[in-house]
Short mmCIF file of C-alpha atoms and ligand atoms in Angstrom, two decimals:
data_model
loop_
_atom_site.label_atom_id
_atom_site.label_comp_id
_atom_site.label_asym_id
_atom_site.label_seq_id
_atom_site.Cartn_x
_atom_site.Cartn_y
_atom_site.Cartn_z
CA UNK A 1 21.43 35.76 -26.73
CA UNK A 2 21.37 36.74 -23.04
CA UNK A 3 23.44 34.57 -20.76
CA UNK A 4 21.52 32.59 -18.16
CA UNK A 5 22.32 33.50 -14.54
CA UNK A 6 24.55 30.78 -13.27
CA UNK A 7 27.15 29.91 -10.65
CA UNK A 8 30.43 28.51 -11.94
CA UNK A 9 32.23 25.96 -9.79
CA UNK A 10 35.73 25.06 -10.91
CA UNK A 11 37.01 21.52 -10.55
CA UNK A 12 40.73 22.19 -10.20
CA UNK A 13 42.68 19.39 -11.84
CA UNK A 14 45.57 21.15 -13.54
CA UNK A 15 45.35 20.72 -17.29
CA UNK A 16 42.08 18.78 -16.89
CA UNK A 17 40.28 21.47 -14.87
CA UNK A 18 36.74 22.31 -15.87
CA UNK A 19 33.68 24.29 -14.86
CA UNK A 20 30.40 23.01 -13.50
CA UNK A 21 27.74 25.63 -14.17
CA UNK A 22 24.63 25.61 -11.99
CA UNK A 23 21.61 27.65 -13.05
CA UNK A 24 18.07 27.62 -14.31
CA UNK A 25 17.67 27.48 -18.07
CA UNK A 26 21.28 26.62 -18.95
CA UNK A 27 20.13 24.18 -21.63
CA UNK A 28 18.21 26.97 -23.40
CA UNK A 29 21.57 28.67 -23.75
CA UNK A 30 23.72 25.68 -24.66
CA UNK A 31 24.95 27.35 -27.81
CA UNK A 32 26.55 30.03 -25.63
CA UNK A 33 27.52 27.93 -22.61
CA UNK A 34 29.20 25.17 -24.61
CA UNK A 35 30.53 27.33 -27.45
CA UNK A 36 34.18 26.18 -27.20
CA UNK A 37 33.08 22.58 -27.76
CA UNK A 38 30.67 23.25 -30.61
CA UNK A 39 32.99 24.94 -33.11
CA UNK A 40 34.29 21.68 -34.62
CA UNK A 41 30.69 20.76 -35.55
CA UNK A 42 30.30 23.48 -38.17
CA UNK A 43 28.91 21.56 -41.16
CA UNK A 44 28.49 18.37 -39.07
CA UNK A 45 25.83 17.25 -36.63
CA UNK A 46 26.38 17.64 -32.87
CA UNK A 47 26.21 14.17 -31.22
CA UNK A 48 23.88 14.14 -28.21
CA UNK A 49 23.40 10.84 -26.41
CA UNK A 50 20.20 11.07 -24.42
CA UNK A 51 18.04 9.18 -22.00
CA UNK A 52 14.76 8.92 -23.92
CA UNK A 53 12.78 10.72 -21.20
CA UNK A 54 15.34 13.51 -20.92
CA UNK A 55 15.23 13.98 -24.70
CA UNK A 56 11.44 14.16 -24.61
CA UNK A 57 11.51 16.84 -21.90
CA UNK A 58 14.54 18.89 -22.96
CA UNK A 59 15.38 17.96 -26.55
CA UNK A 60 13.50 20.85 -28.10
CA UNK A 61 15.24 23.39 -25.87
CA UNK A 62 18.63 22.10 -26.97
CA UNK A 63 17.64 21.93 -30.63
CA UNK A 64 16.28 25.50 -30.57
CA UNK A 65 19.42 26.91 -29.00
CA UNK A 66 21.77 25.02 -31.29
CA UNK A 67 19.72 25.90 -34.39
CA UNK A 68 20.14 29.60 -33.54
CA UNK A 69 23.76 29.19 -34.57
CA UNK A 70 23.06 26.79 -37.43
CA UNK A 71 23.87 23.53 -35.63
CA UNK A 72 21.88 20.33 -36.10
CA UNK A 73 21.79 17.41 -33.69
CA UNK A 74 22.54 13.73 -34.27
CA UNK A 75 20.49 12.08 -31.48
CA UNK A 76 21.31 8.73 -29.95
CA UNK A 77 18.65 7.34 -27.60
CA UNK A 78 19.45 5.37 -24.47
CA UNK A 79 16.75 3.39 -22.66
CA UNK A 80 16.37 4.36 -18.99
CA UNK A 81 17.78 2.01 -16.37
CA UNK A 82 21.00 0.30 -15.36
CA UNK A 83 20.51 -2.24 -18.16
CA UNK A 84 21.86 0.41 -20.54
CA UNK A 85 25.24 0.36 -18.80
CA UNK A 86 26.22 -2.89 -20.55
CA UNK A 87 28.92 -4.12 -22.91
CA UNK A 88 26.27 -4.34 -25.66
CA UNK A 89 25.17 -0.73 -25.18
CA UNK A 90 28.79 0.39 -25.11
CA UNK A 91 29.53 -1.42 -28.34
CA UNK A 92 26.48 0.02 -30.07
CA UNK A 93 27.28 3.53 -28.88
CA UNK A 94 30.97 3.45 -29.82
CA UNK A 95 30.11 2.02 -33.27
CA UNK A 96 27.61 4.86 -33.75
CA UNK A 97 30.17 7.48 -32.71
CA UNK A 98 32.81 5.97 -35.00
CA UNK A 99 30.31 5.94 -37.88
CA UNK A 100 29.73 9.65 -37.22
CA UNK A 101 33.45 10.21 -37.65
CA UNK A 102 34.13 11.48 -34.12
CA UNK A 103 37.72 12.61 -33.70
CA UNK A 104 39.84 12.88 -30.55
CA UNK A 105 39.32 16.63 -30.44
CA UNK A 106 35.51 16.32 -30.58
CA UNK A 107 33.12 16.43 -27.63
CA UNK A 108 30.10 14.15 -27.20
CA UNK A 109 27.15 15.51 -25.19
CA UNK A 110 25.47 13.31 -22.54
CA UNK A 111 21.88 14.31 -21.64
CA UNK A 112 20.24 12.43 -18.77
CA UNK A 113 21.03 10.90 -15.40
CA UNK A 114 23.90 8.81 -14.13
CA UNK A 115 23.31 5.92 -16.52
CA UNK A 116 23.81 8.07 -19.62
CA UNK A 117 26.66 10.05 -18.05
CA UNK A 118 28.56 6.91 -17.01
CA UNK A 119 28.03 5.18 -20.36
CA UNK A 120 28.97 8.17 -22.51
CA UNK A 121 31.90 9.05 -20.25
CA UNK A 122 33.32 5.54 -20.55
CA UNK A 123 32.73 5.43 -24.32
CA UNK A 124 34.61 8.74 -24.62
CA UNK A 125 37.42 7.47 -22.39
CA UNK A 126 38.18 4.65 -24.82
CA UNK A 127 37.06 6.02 -28.19
CA UNK A 128 40.25 6.60 -30.18
CA UNK A 129 41.99 6.39 -26.76
CA UNK A 130 40.01 9.31 -25.48
CA UNK A 131 37.80 12.09 -26.81
CA UNK A 132 36.02 14.84 -24.92
CA UNK A 133 32.54 14.93 -23.45
CA UNK A 134 30.14 17.40 -21.89
CA UNK A 135 27.74 16.35 -19.13
CA UNK A 136 24.17 17.68 -19.24
CA UNK A 137 22.77 16.02 -16.07
CA UNK A 138 18.99 16.08 -15.72
CA UNK A 139 18.47 14.39 -12.34
CA UNK A 140 19.32 15.74 -8.89
CA UNK A 141 21.51 12.71 -8.21
CA UNK A 142 23.56 13.16 -11.37
CA UNK A 143 23.85 16.93 -10.88
CA UNK A 144 25.24 16.69 -7.36
CA UNK A 145 27.25 13.50 -7.77
CA UNK A 146 27.82 11.36 -10.84
CA UNK A 147 28.31 14.06 -13.49
CA UNK A 148 31.17 15.63 -11.52
CA UNK A 149 34.49 13.94 -10.88
CA UNK A 150 35.13 11.75 -13.90
CA UNK A 151 34.08 8.31 -12.65
CA UNK A 152 32.73 6.48 -15.69
CA UNK A 153 31.76 2.82 -15.93
CA UNK A 154 29.52 0.05 -17.17
CA UNK A 155 28.15 -2.95 -15.27
CA UNK A 156 29.04 -6.61 -15.85
CA UNK A 157 27.66 -9.92 -14.62
CA UNK A 158 30.09 -9.63 -11.67
CA UNK A 159 28.64 -6.37 -10.45
CA UNK A 160 27.99 -2.67 -10.94
CA UNK A 161 30.64 -0.24 -12.23
CA UNK A 162 33.38 -2.88 -12.37
CA UNK A 163 34.62 -1.86 -15.83
CA UNK A 164 35.38 1.82 -16.19
CA UNK A 165 37.86 4.65 -16.23
CA UNK A 166 38.53 8.00 -14.68
CA UNK A 167 37.78 10.41 -17.51
CA UNK A 168 36.88 13.98 -16.66
CA UNK A 169 34.26 15.88 -18.66
CA UNK A 170 35.24 19.23 -20.18
CA UNK A 171 32.12 20.99 -18.91
CA UNK A 172 29.05 20.17 -16.81
CA UNK A 173 25.82 22.15 -17.22
CA UNK A 174 23.55 21.51 -14.23
CA UNK A 175 20.31 23.13 -15.37
CA UNK A 176 18.04 23.12 -12.31
CA UNK A 177 15.01 23.59 -14.59
CA UNK A 178 15.38 19.92 -15.59
CA UNK A 179 14.37 19.02 -12.03
CA UNK A 180 10.86 20.52 -12.56
CA UNK A 181 9.83 17.34 -14.37
CA UNK A 182 11.72 14.87 -12.17
CA UNK A 183 9.36 12.45 -10.36
CA UNK A 184 9.19 13.18 -6.60
CA UNK A 185 10.64 9.81 -5.67
CA UNK A 186 13.73 10.42 -7.82
CA UNK A 187 14.02 13.92 -6.42
CA UNK A 188 14.11 12.50 -2.89
CA UNK A 189 16.61 9.83 -3.93
CA UNK A 190 18.93 12.56 -5.25
CA UNK A 191 18.35 14.57 -2.09
CA UNK A 192 19.91 11.71 -0.09
CA UNK A 193 23.22 12.53 -1.80
CA UNK A 194 22.73 16.22 -0.93
CA UNK A 195 22.27 15.30 2.74
CA UNK A 196 25.38 13.16 2.42
CA UNK A 197 27.58 16.22 1.79
CA UNK A 198 26.30 17.77 5.01
CA UNK A 199 26.77 14.61 7.04
CA UNK A 200 30.22 13.80 5.74
CA UNK A 201 31.88 17.18 5.95
CA UNK A 202 29.72 20.24 6.56
CA UNK A 203 27.66 20.42 9.74
CA UNK A 204 26.39 23.92 8.92
CA UNK A 205 25.05 22.69 5.57
CA UNK A 206 23.43 19.73 7.31
CA UNK A 207 21.74 22.12 9.76
CA UNK A 208 20.64 24.31 6.82
CA UNK A 209 19.12 21.25 5.17
CA UNK A 210 17.28 20.32 8.37
CA UNK A 211 15.44 23.65 8.09
CA UNK A 212 15.32 24.11 4.33
CA UNK A 213 15.04 20.53 3.05
CA UNK A 214 11.28 20.85 2.38
CA UNK A 215 11.92 23.92 0.18
CA UNK A 216 14.65 22.09 -1.72
CA UNK A 217 12.35 19.13 -2.30
CA UNK A 218 9.51 21.47 -3.32
CA UNK A 219 11.95 22.89 -5.95
CA UNK A 220 11.95 26.37 -4.45
CA UNK A 221 14.37 28.00 -6.91
CA UNK A 222 16.65 29.73 -4.42
CA UNK A 223 16.83 26.82 -1.98
CA UNK A 224 17.37 24.29 -4.75
CA UNK A 225 20.17 26.26 -6.38
CA UNK A 226 21.89 26.70 -3.02
CA UNK A 227 21.63 22.98 -2.24
CA UNK A 228 22.90 21.91 -5.67
CA UNK A 229 25.74 24.44 -5.78
CA UNK A 230 26.88 23.70 -2.20
CA UNK A 231 26.88 19.96 -2.94
CA UNK A 232 28.87 20.42 -6.14
CA UNK A 233 31.35 22.73 -4.40
CA UNK A 234 31.94 20.00 -1.82
CA UNK A 235 32.37 17.36 -4.49
CA UNK A 236 34.69 19.58 -6.57
CA UNK A 237 36.91 20.19 -3.52
CA UNK A 238 37.16 16.50 -2.71
CA UNK A 239 37.82 15.47 -6.33
CA UNK A 240 40.53 18.13 -6.65
CA UNK A 241 42.22 16.70 -3.53
CA UNK A 242 41.98 13.04 -4.47
CA UNK A 243 40.95 12.57 -8.08
CA UNK A 244 41.62 8.82 -8.24
CA UNK A 245 40.50 7.89 -4.74
CA UNK A 246 43.97 7.00 -3.55
CA UNK A 247 44.39 9.10 -0.40
CA UNK A 248 41.12 8.15 1.30
CA UNK A 249 39.68 11.64 0.89
CA UNK A 250 37.42 10.82 -2.07
CA UNK A 251 36.35 7.61 -0.38
CA UNK A 252 34.43 9.79 2.11
CA UNK A 253 31.89 10.27 -0.69
CA UNK A 254 30.96 6.64 -0.13
CA UNK A 255 29.30 7.42 3.21
CA UNK A 256 26.26 5.15 3.47
CA UNK A 257 27.27 3.20 0.36
CA UNK A 258 28.64 0.00 1.96
CA UNK A 259 25.47 -0.63 3.96
CA UNK A 260 23.43 0.76 1.05
CA UNK A 261 25.04 -1.56 -1.48
CA UNK A 262 24.13 -4.60 0.63
CA UNK A 263 20.51 -3.41 0.74
CA UNK A 264 20.48 -2.84 -3.03
CA UNK A 265 21.91 -6.32 -3.60
CA UNK A 266 19.31 -7.89 -1.27
CA UNK A 267 16.47 -6.09 -3.08
CA UNK A 268 17.87 -7.09 -6.48
CA UNK A 269 19.08 -3.61 -7.61
CA UNK A 270 15.47 -2.94 -8.52
CA UNK A 271 12.90 -0.17 -8.25
CA UNK A 272 12.05 -1.61 -4.87
CA UNK A 273 14.93 0.45 -3.53
CA UNK A 274 16.50 3.23 -5.61
CA UNK A 275 20.22 3.88 -5.19
CA UNK A 276 19.62 7.14 -3.32
CA UNK A 277 17.11 5.43 -1.00
CA UNK A 278 19.67 2.72 -0.24
CA UNK A 279 22.27 5.43 0.48
CA UNK A 280 19.79 7.16 2.81
CA UNK A 281 19.25 3.94 4.78
CA UNK A 282 22.99 3.29 4.62
CA UNK A 283 23.71 6.67 6.18
CA UNK A 284 21.25 5.97 9.02
CA UNK A 285 23.00 2.64 9.61
CA UNK A 286 26.46 4.23 9.43
CA UNK A 287 25.39 6.87 11.97
CA UNK A 288 23.83 4.32 14.34
CA UNK A 289 26.77 1.96 13.99
CA UNK A 290 29.10 4.88 14.82
CA UNK A 291 26.99 5.49 17.93
CA UNK A 292 27.22 1.78 18.83
CA UNK A 293 31.03 2.11 18.67
CA UNK A 294 30.79 5.13 20.99
CA UNK A 295 32.15 7.51 18.35
CA UNK A 296 28.99 9.52 17.70
CA UNK A 297 26.44 10.70 20.25
CA UNK A 298 23.28 8.59 19.98
CA UNK A 299 21.27 11.82 19.78
CA UNK A 300 23.28 12.90 16.72
CA UNK A 301 22.70 9.54 15.05
CA UNK A 302 18.97 10.01 15.57
CA UNK A 303 19.21 13.59 14.26
CA UNK A 304 20.63 12.17 11.03
CA UNK A 305 17.88 9.51 10.91
CA UNK A 306 15.22 12.15 11.52
CA UNK A 307 16.48 14.45 8.73
CA UNK A 308 16.32 11.47 6.37
CA UNK A 309 12.87 10.35 7.52
CA UNK A 310 11.45 13.89 7.38
CA UNK A 311 12.50 14.23 3.75
CA UNK A 312 10.31 11.22 2.93
CA UNK A 313 13.23 8.84 2.45
CA UNK A 314 13.24 5.37 4.01
CA UNK A 315 15.13 5.40 7.30
CA UNK A 316 14.37 2.00 8.92
CA UNK A 317 15.51 -1.24 7.32
CA UNK A 318 12.94 -3.08 9.45
CA UNK A 319 10.27 -1.54 7.20
CA UNK A 320 11.75 -2.97 4.00
CA UNK A 321 10.27 -6.42 4.61
CA UNK A 322 13.47 -8.04 3.36
CA UNK A 323 13.15 -11.39 5.15
CA UNK A 324 16.89 -11.73 5.64
CA UNK A 325 19.26 -11.54 8.58
CA UNK A 326 22.33 -9.46 9.29
CA UNK A 327 24.70 -12.21 8.18
CA UNK A 328 23.13 -12.31 4.75
CA UNK A 329 23.52 -8.54 4.37
CA UNK A 330 27.15 -8.80 5.46
CA UNK A 331 27.67 -11.54 2.86
CA UNK A 332 26.58 -9.02 0.21
CA UNK A 333 29.16 -6.59 1.61
CA UNK A 334 31.91 -9.15 1.07
CA UNK A 335 31.41 -8.60 -2.69
CA UNK A 336 31.96 -4.85 -2.28
CA UNK A 337 34.66 -3.37 -4.58
CA UNK A 338 36.32 -1.97 -1.48
CA UNK A 339 36.79 -5.39 0.18
CA UNK A 340 40.50 -5.85 0.88
CA UNK A 341 42.55 -9.02 0.29
CA UNK A 342 43.08 -9.36 4.06
CA UNK A 343 39.33 -9.83 4.50
CA UNK A 344 38.75 -6.37 5.94
CA UNK A 345 36.25 -3.89 4.60
CA UNK A 346 36.83 -0.16 5.18
CA UNK A 347 33.67 1.51 6.53
CA UNK A 348 32.77 5.18 6.34
CA UNK A 349 31.59 6.13 9.81
CA UNK A 350 30.91 9.37 11.68
CA UNK A 351 32.82 11.02 14.53
CA UNK A 352 30.32 13.84 14.51
CA UNK A 353 27.67 15.31 12.23
CA UNK A 354 29.77 16.73 9.42
CA UNK A 355 32.78 14.56 10.26
CA UNK A 356 33.09 11.29 8.38
CA UNK A 357 36.15 9.07 8.62
CA UNK A 358 37.25 5.71 7.32
CA UNK A 359 37.35 2.90 9.88
CA UNK A 360 39.52 -0.09 8.98
CA UNK A 361 38.94 -2.05 12.18
CA UNK A 362 35.28 -2.94 11.72
CA UNK A 363 34.42 -6.51 12.66
CA UNK A 364 31.93 -7.88 10.14
CA UNK A 365 30.46 -10.25 12.76
CA UNK A 366 29.63 -7.24 14.91
CA UNK A 367 28.09 -5.51 11.88
CA UNK A 368 25.88 -8.59 11.34
CA UNK A 369 24.75 -8.49 15.00
CA UNK A 370 24.02 -4.75 14.69
CA UNK A 371 22.00 -5.34 11.51
CA UNK A 372 20.00 -8.10 13.24
CA UNK A 373 18.96 -5.49 15.83
CA UNK A 374 18.11 -2.92 13.17
CA UNK A 375 16.03 -5.44 11.24
CA UNK A 376 13.86 -5.74 14.36
CA UNK A 377 13.36 -2.02 15.07
CA UNK A 378 9.58 -1.52 15.18
CA UNK A 379 8.02 0.63 12.44
N1 LIG B 1 30.14 8.96 -6.37
C1 LIG B 1 31.34 8.91 -5.63
C2 LIG B 1 32.50 9.51 -6.33
O1 LIG B 1 32.33 10.17 -7.32
O2 LIG B 1 33.60 9.32 -5.90
#
């Protein structure tokens, strides 16, 4: 079978290094692309844990490719939504994998967005003290962010992603064809994370996105592949430098997330505001707050806001109709995982477009006053 054209991006982590392949049609070729991880399944079924929608759209392509080498699939369906990242789902999934007789040298395949990737990754981190897994991300957000870097987790009543492990996949296949069927709103939400890579560390990429964002969102093949590959290259570099988020380098990936998390909490982590939309608003707030501190030119903060607005993402919290004040949003921030025992919360801010840094001297009272102003900005 002919190999699909793809770009390989290496995540350099010593003995745990792996490739992220980006290309159109990679799933049609899975039997070739994932060959090293399929061998042990001769005479057994290949376990694929799938978001039900992703299975509906891409299941046949996987089955056809695997059947060409005689493999059959054992499917496990996961309902869409954060509700599937629960203790109950984890228990059901690990029981299923144990019943299948998964060994430590086997690889489980995760087909879908961040929910499936996080759940399967965590199950594989703890199953028999660790087995392998392959990420087959089918959303823009999971291709450019969650499938790369080994953060795996489930949610608990105390919050999102509070129980988890760093467990790197052995391979990621980012098939850009899967984005053809992604709803526009989810595409835009994933695009917020693409813009994030430009804003946090690559001004030239940000400028490229200002001009080419509409093509990326319209799924122009060349533009989309460039945007996905450039984002993954940035993520791979950062993960290689700071795999476990201990030096502060990986924390830069949280640009927009502290403000964004407060907005998600206020809107009930619901469809009212998708994660990527909250990150988009969070990045506008981080840019404007940086300008308020005199660290970023006000014109640059508005350039960031404009790039976000022009891509169809929400950019003004005043338009969310949240009926809350800045203090209430700051109270949500106090529950952030990053909150320190001393009562300080590190904030990712901008010194320039393409230059994020972590500020540890942010006064939460001042943040509340800033948010009060932003909540009043006219539509
Ligand atoms: N999504 C942020 C990270 O992987 O560190």
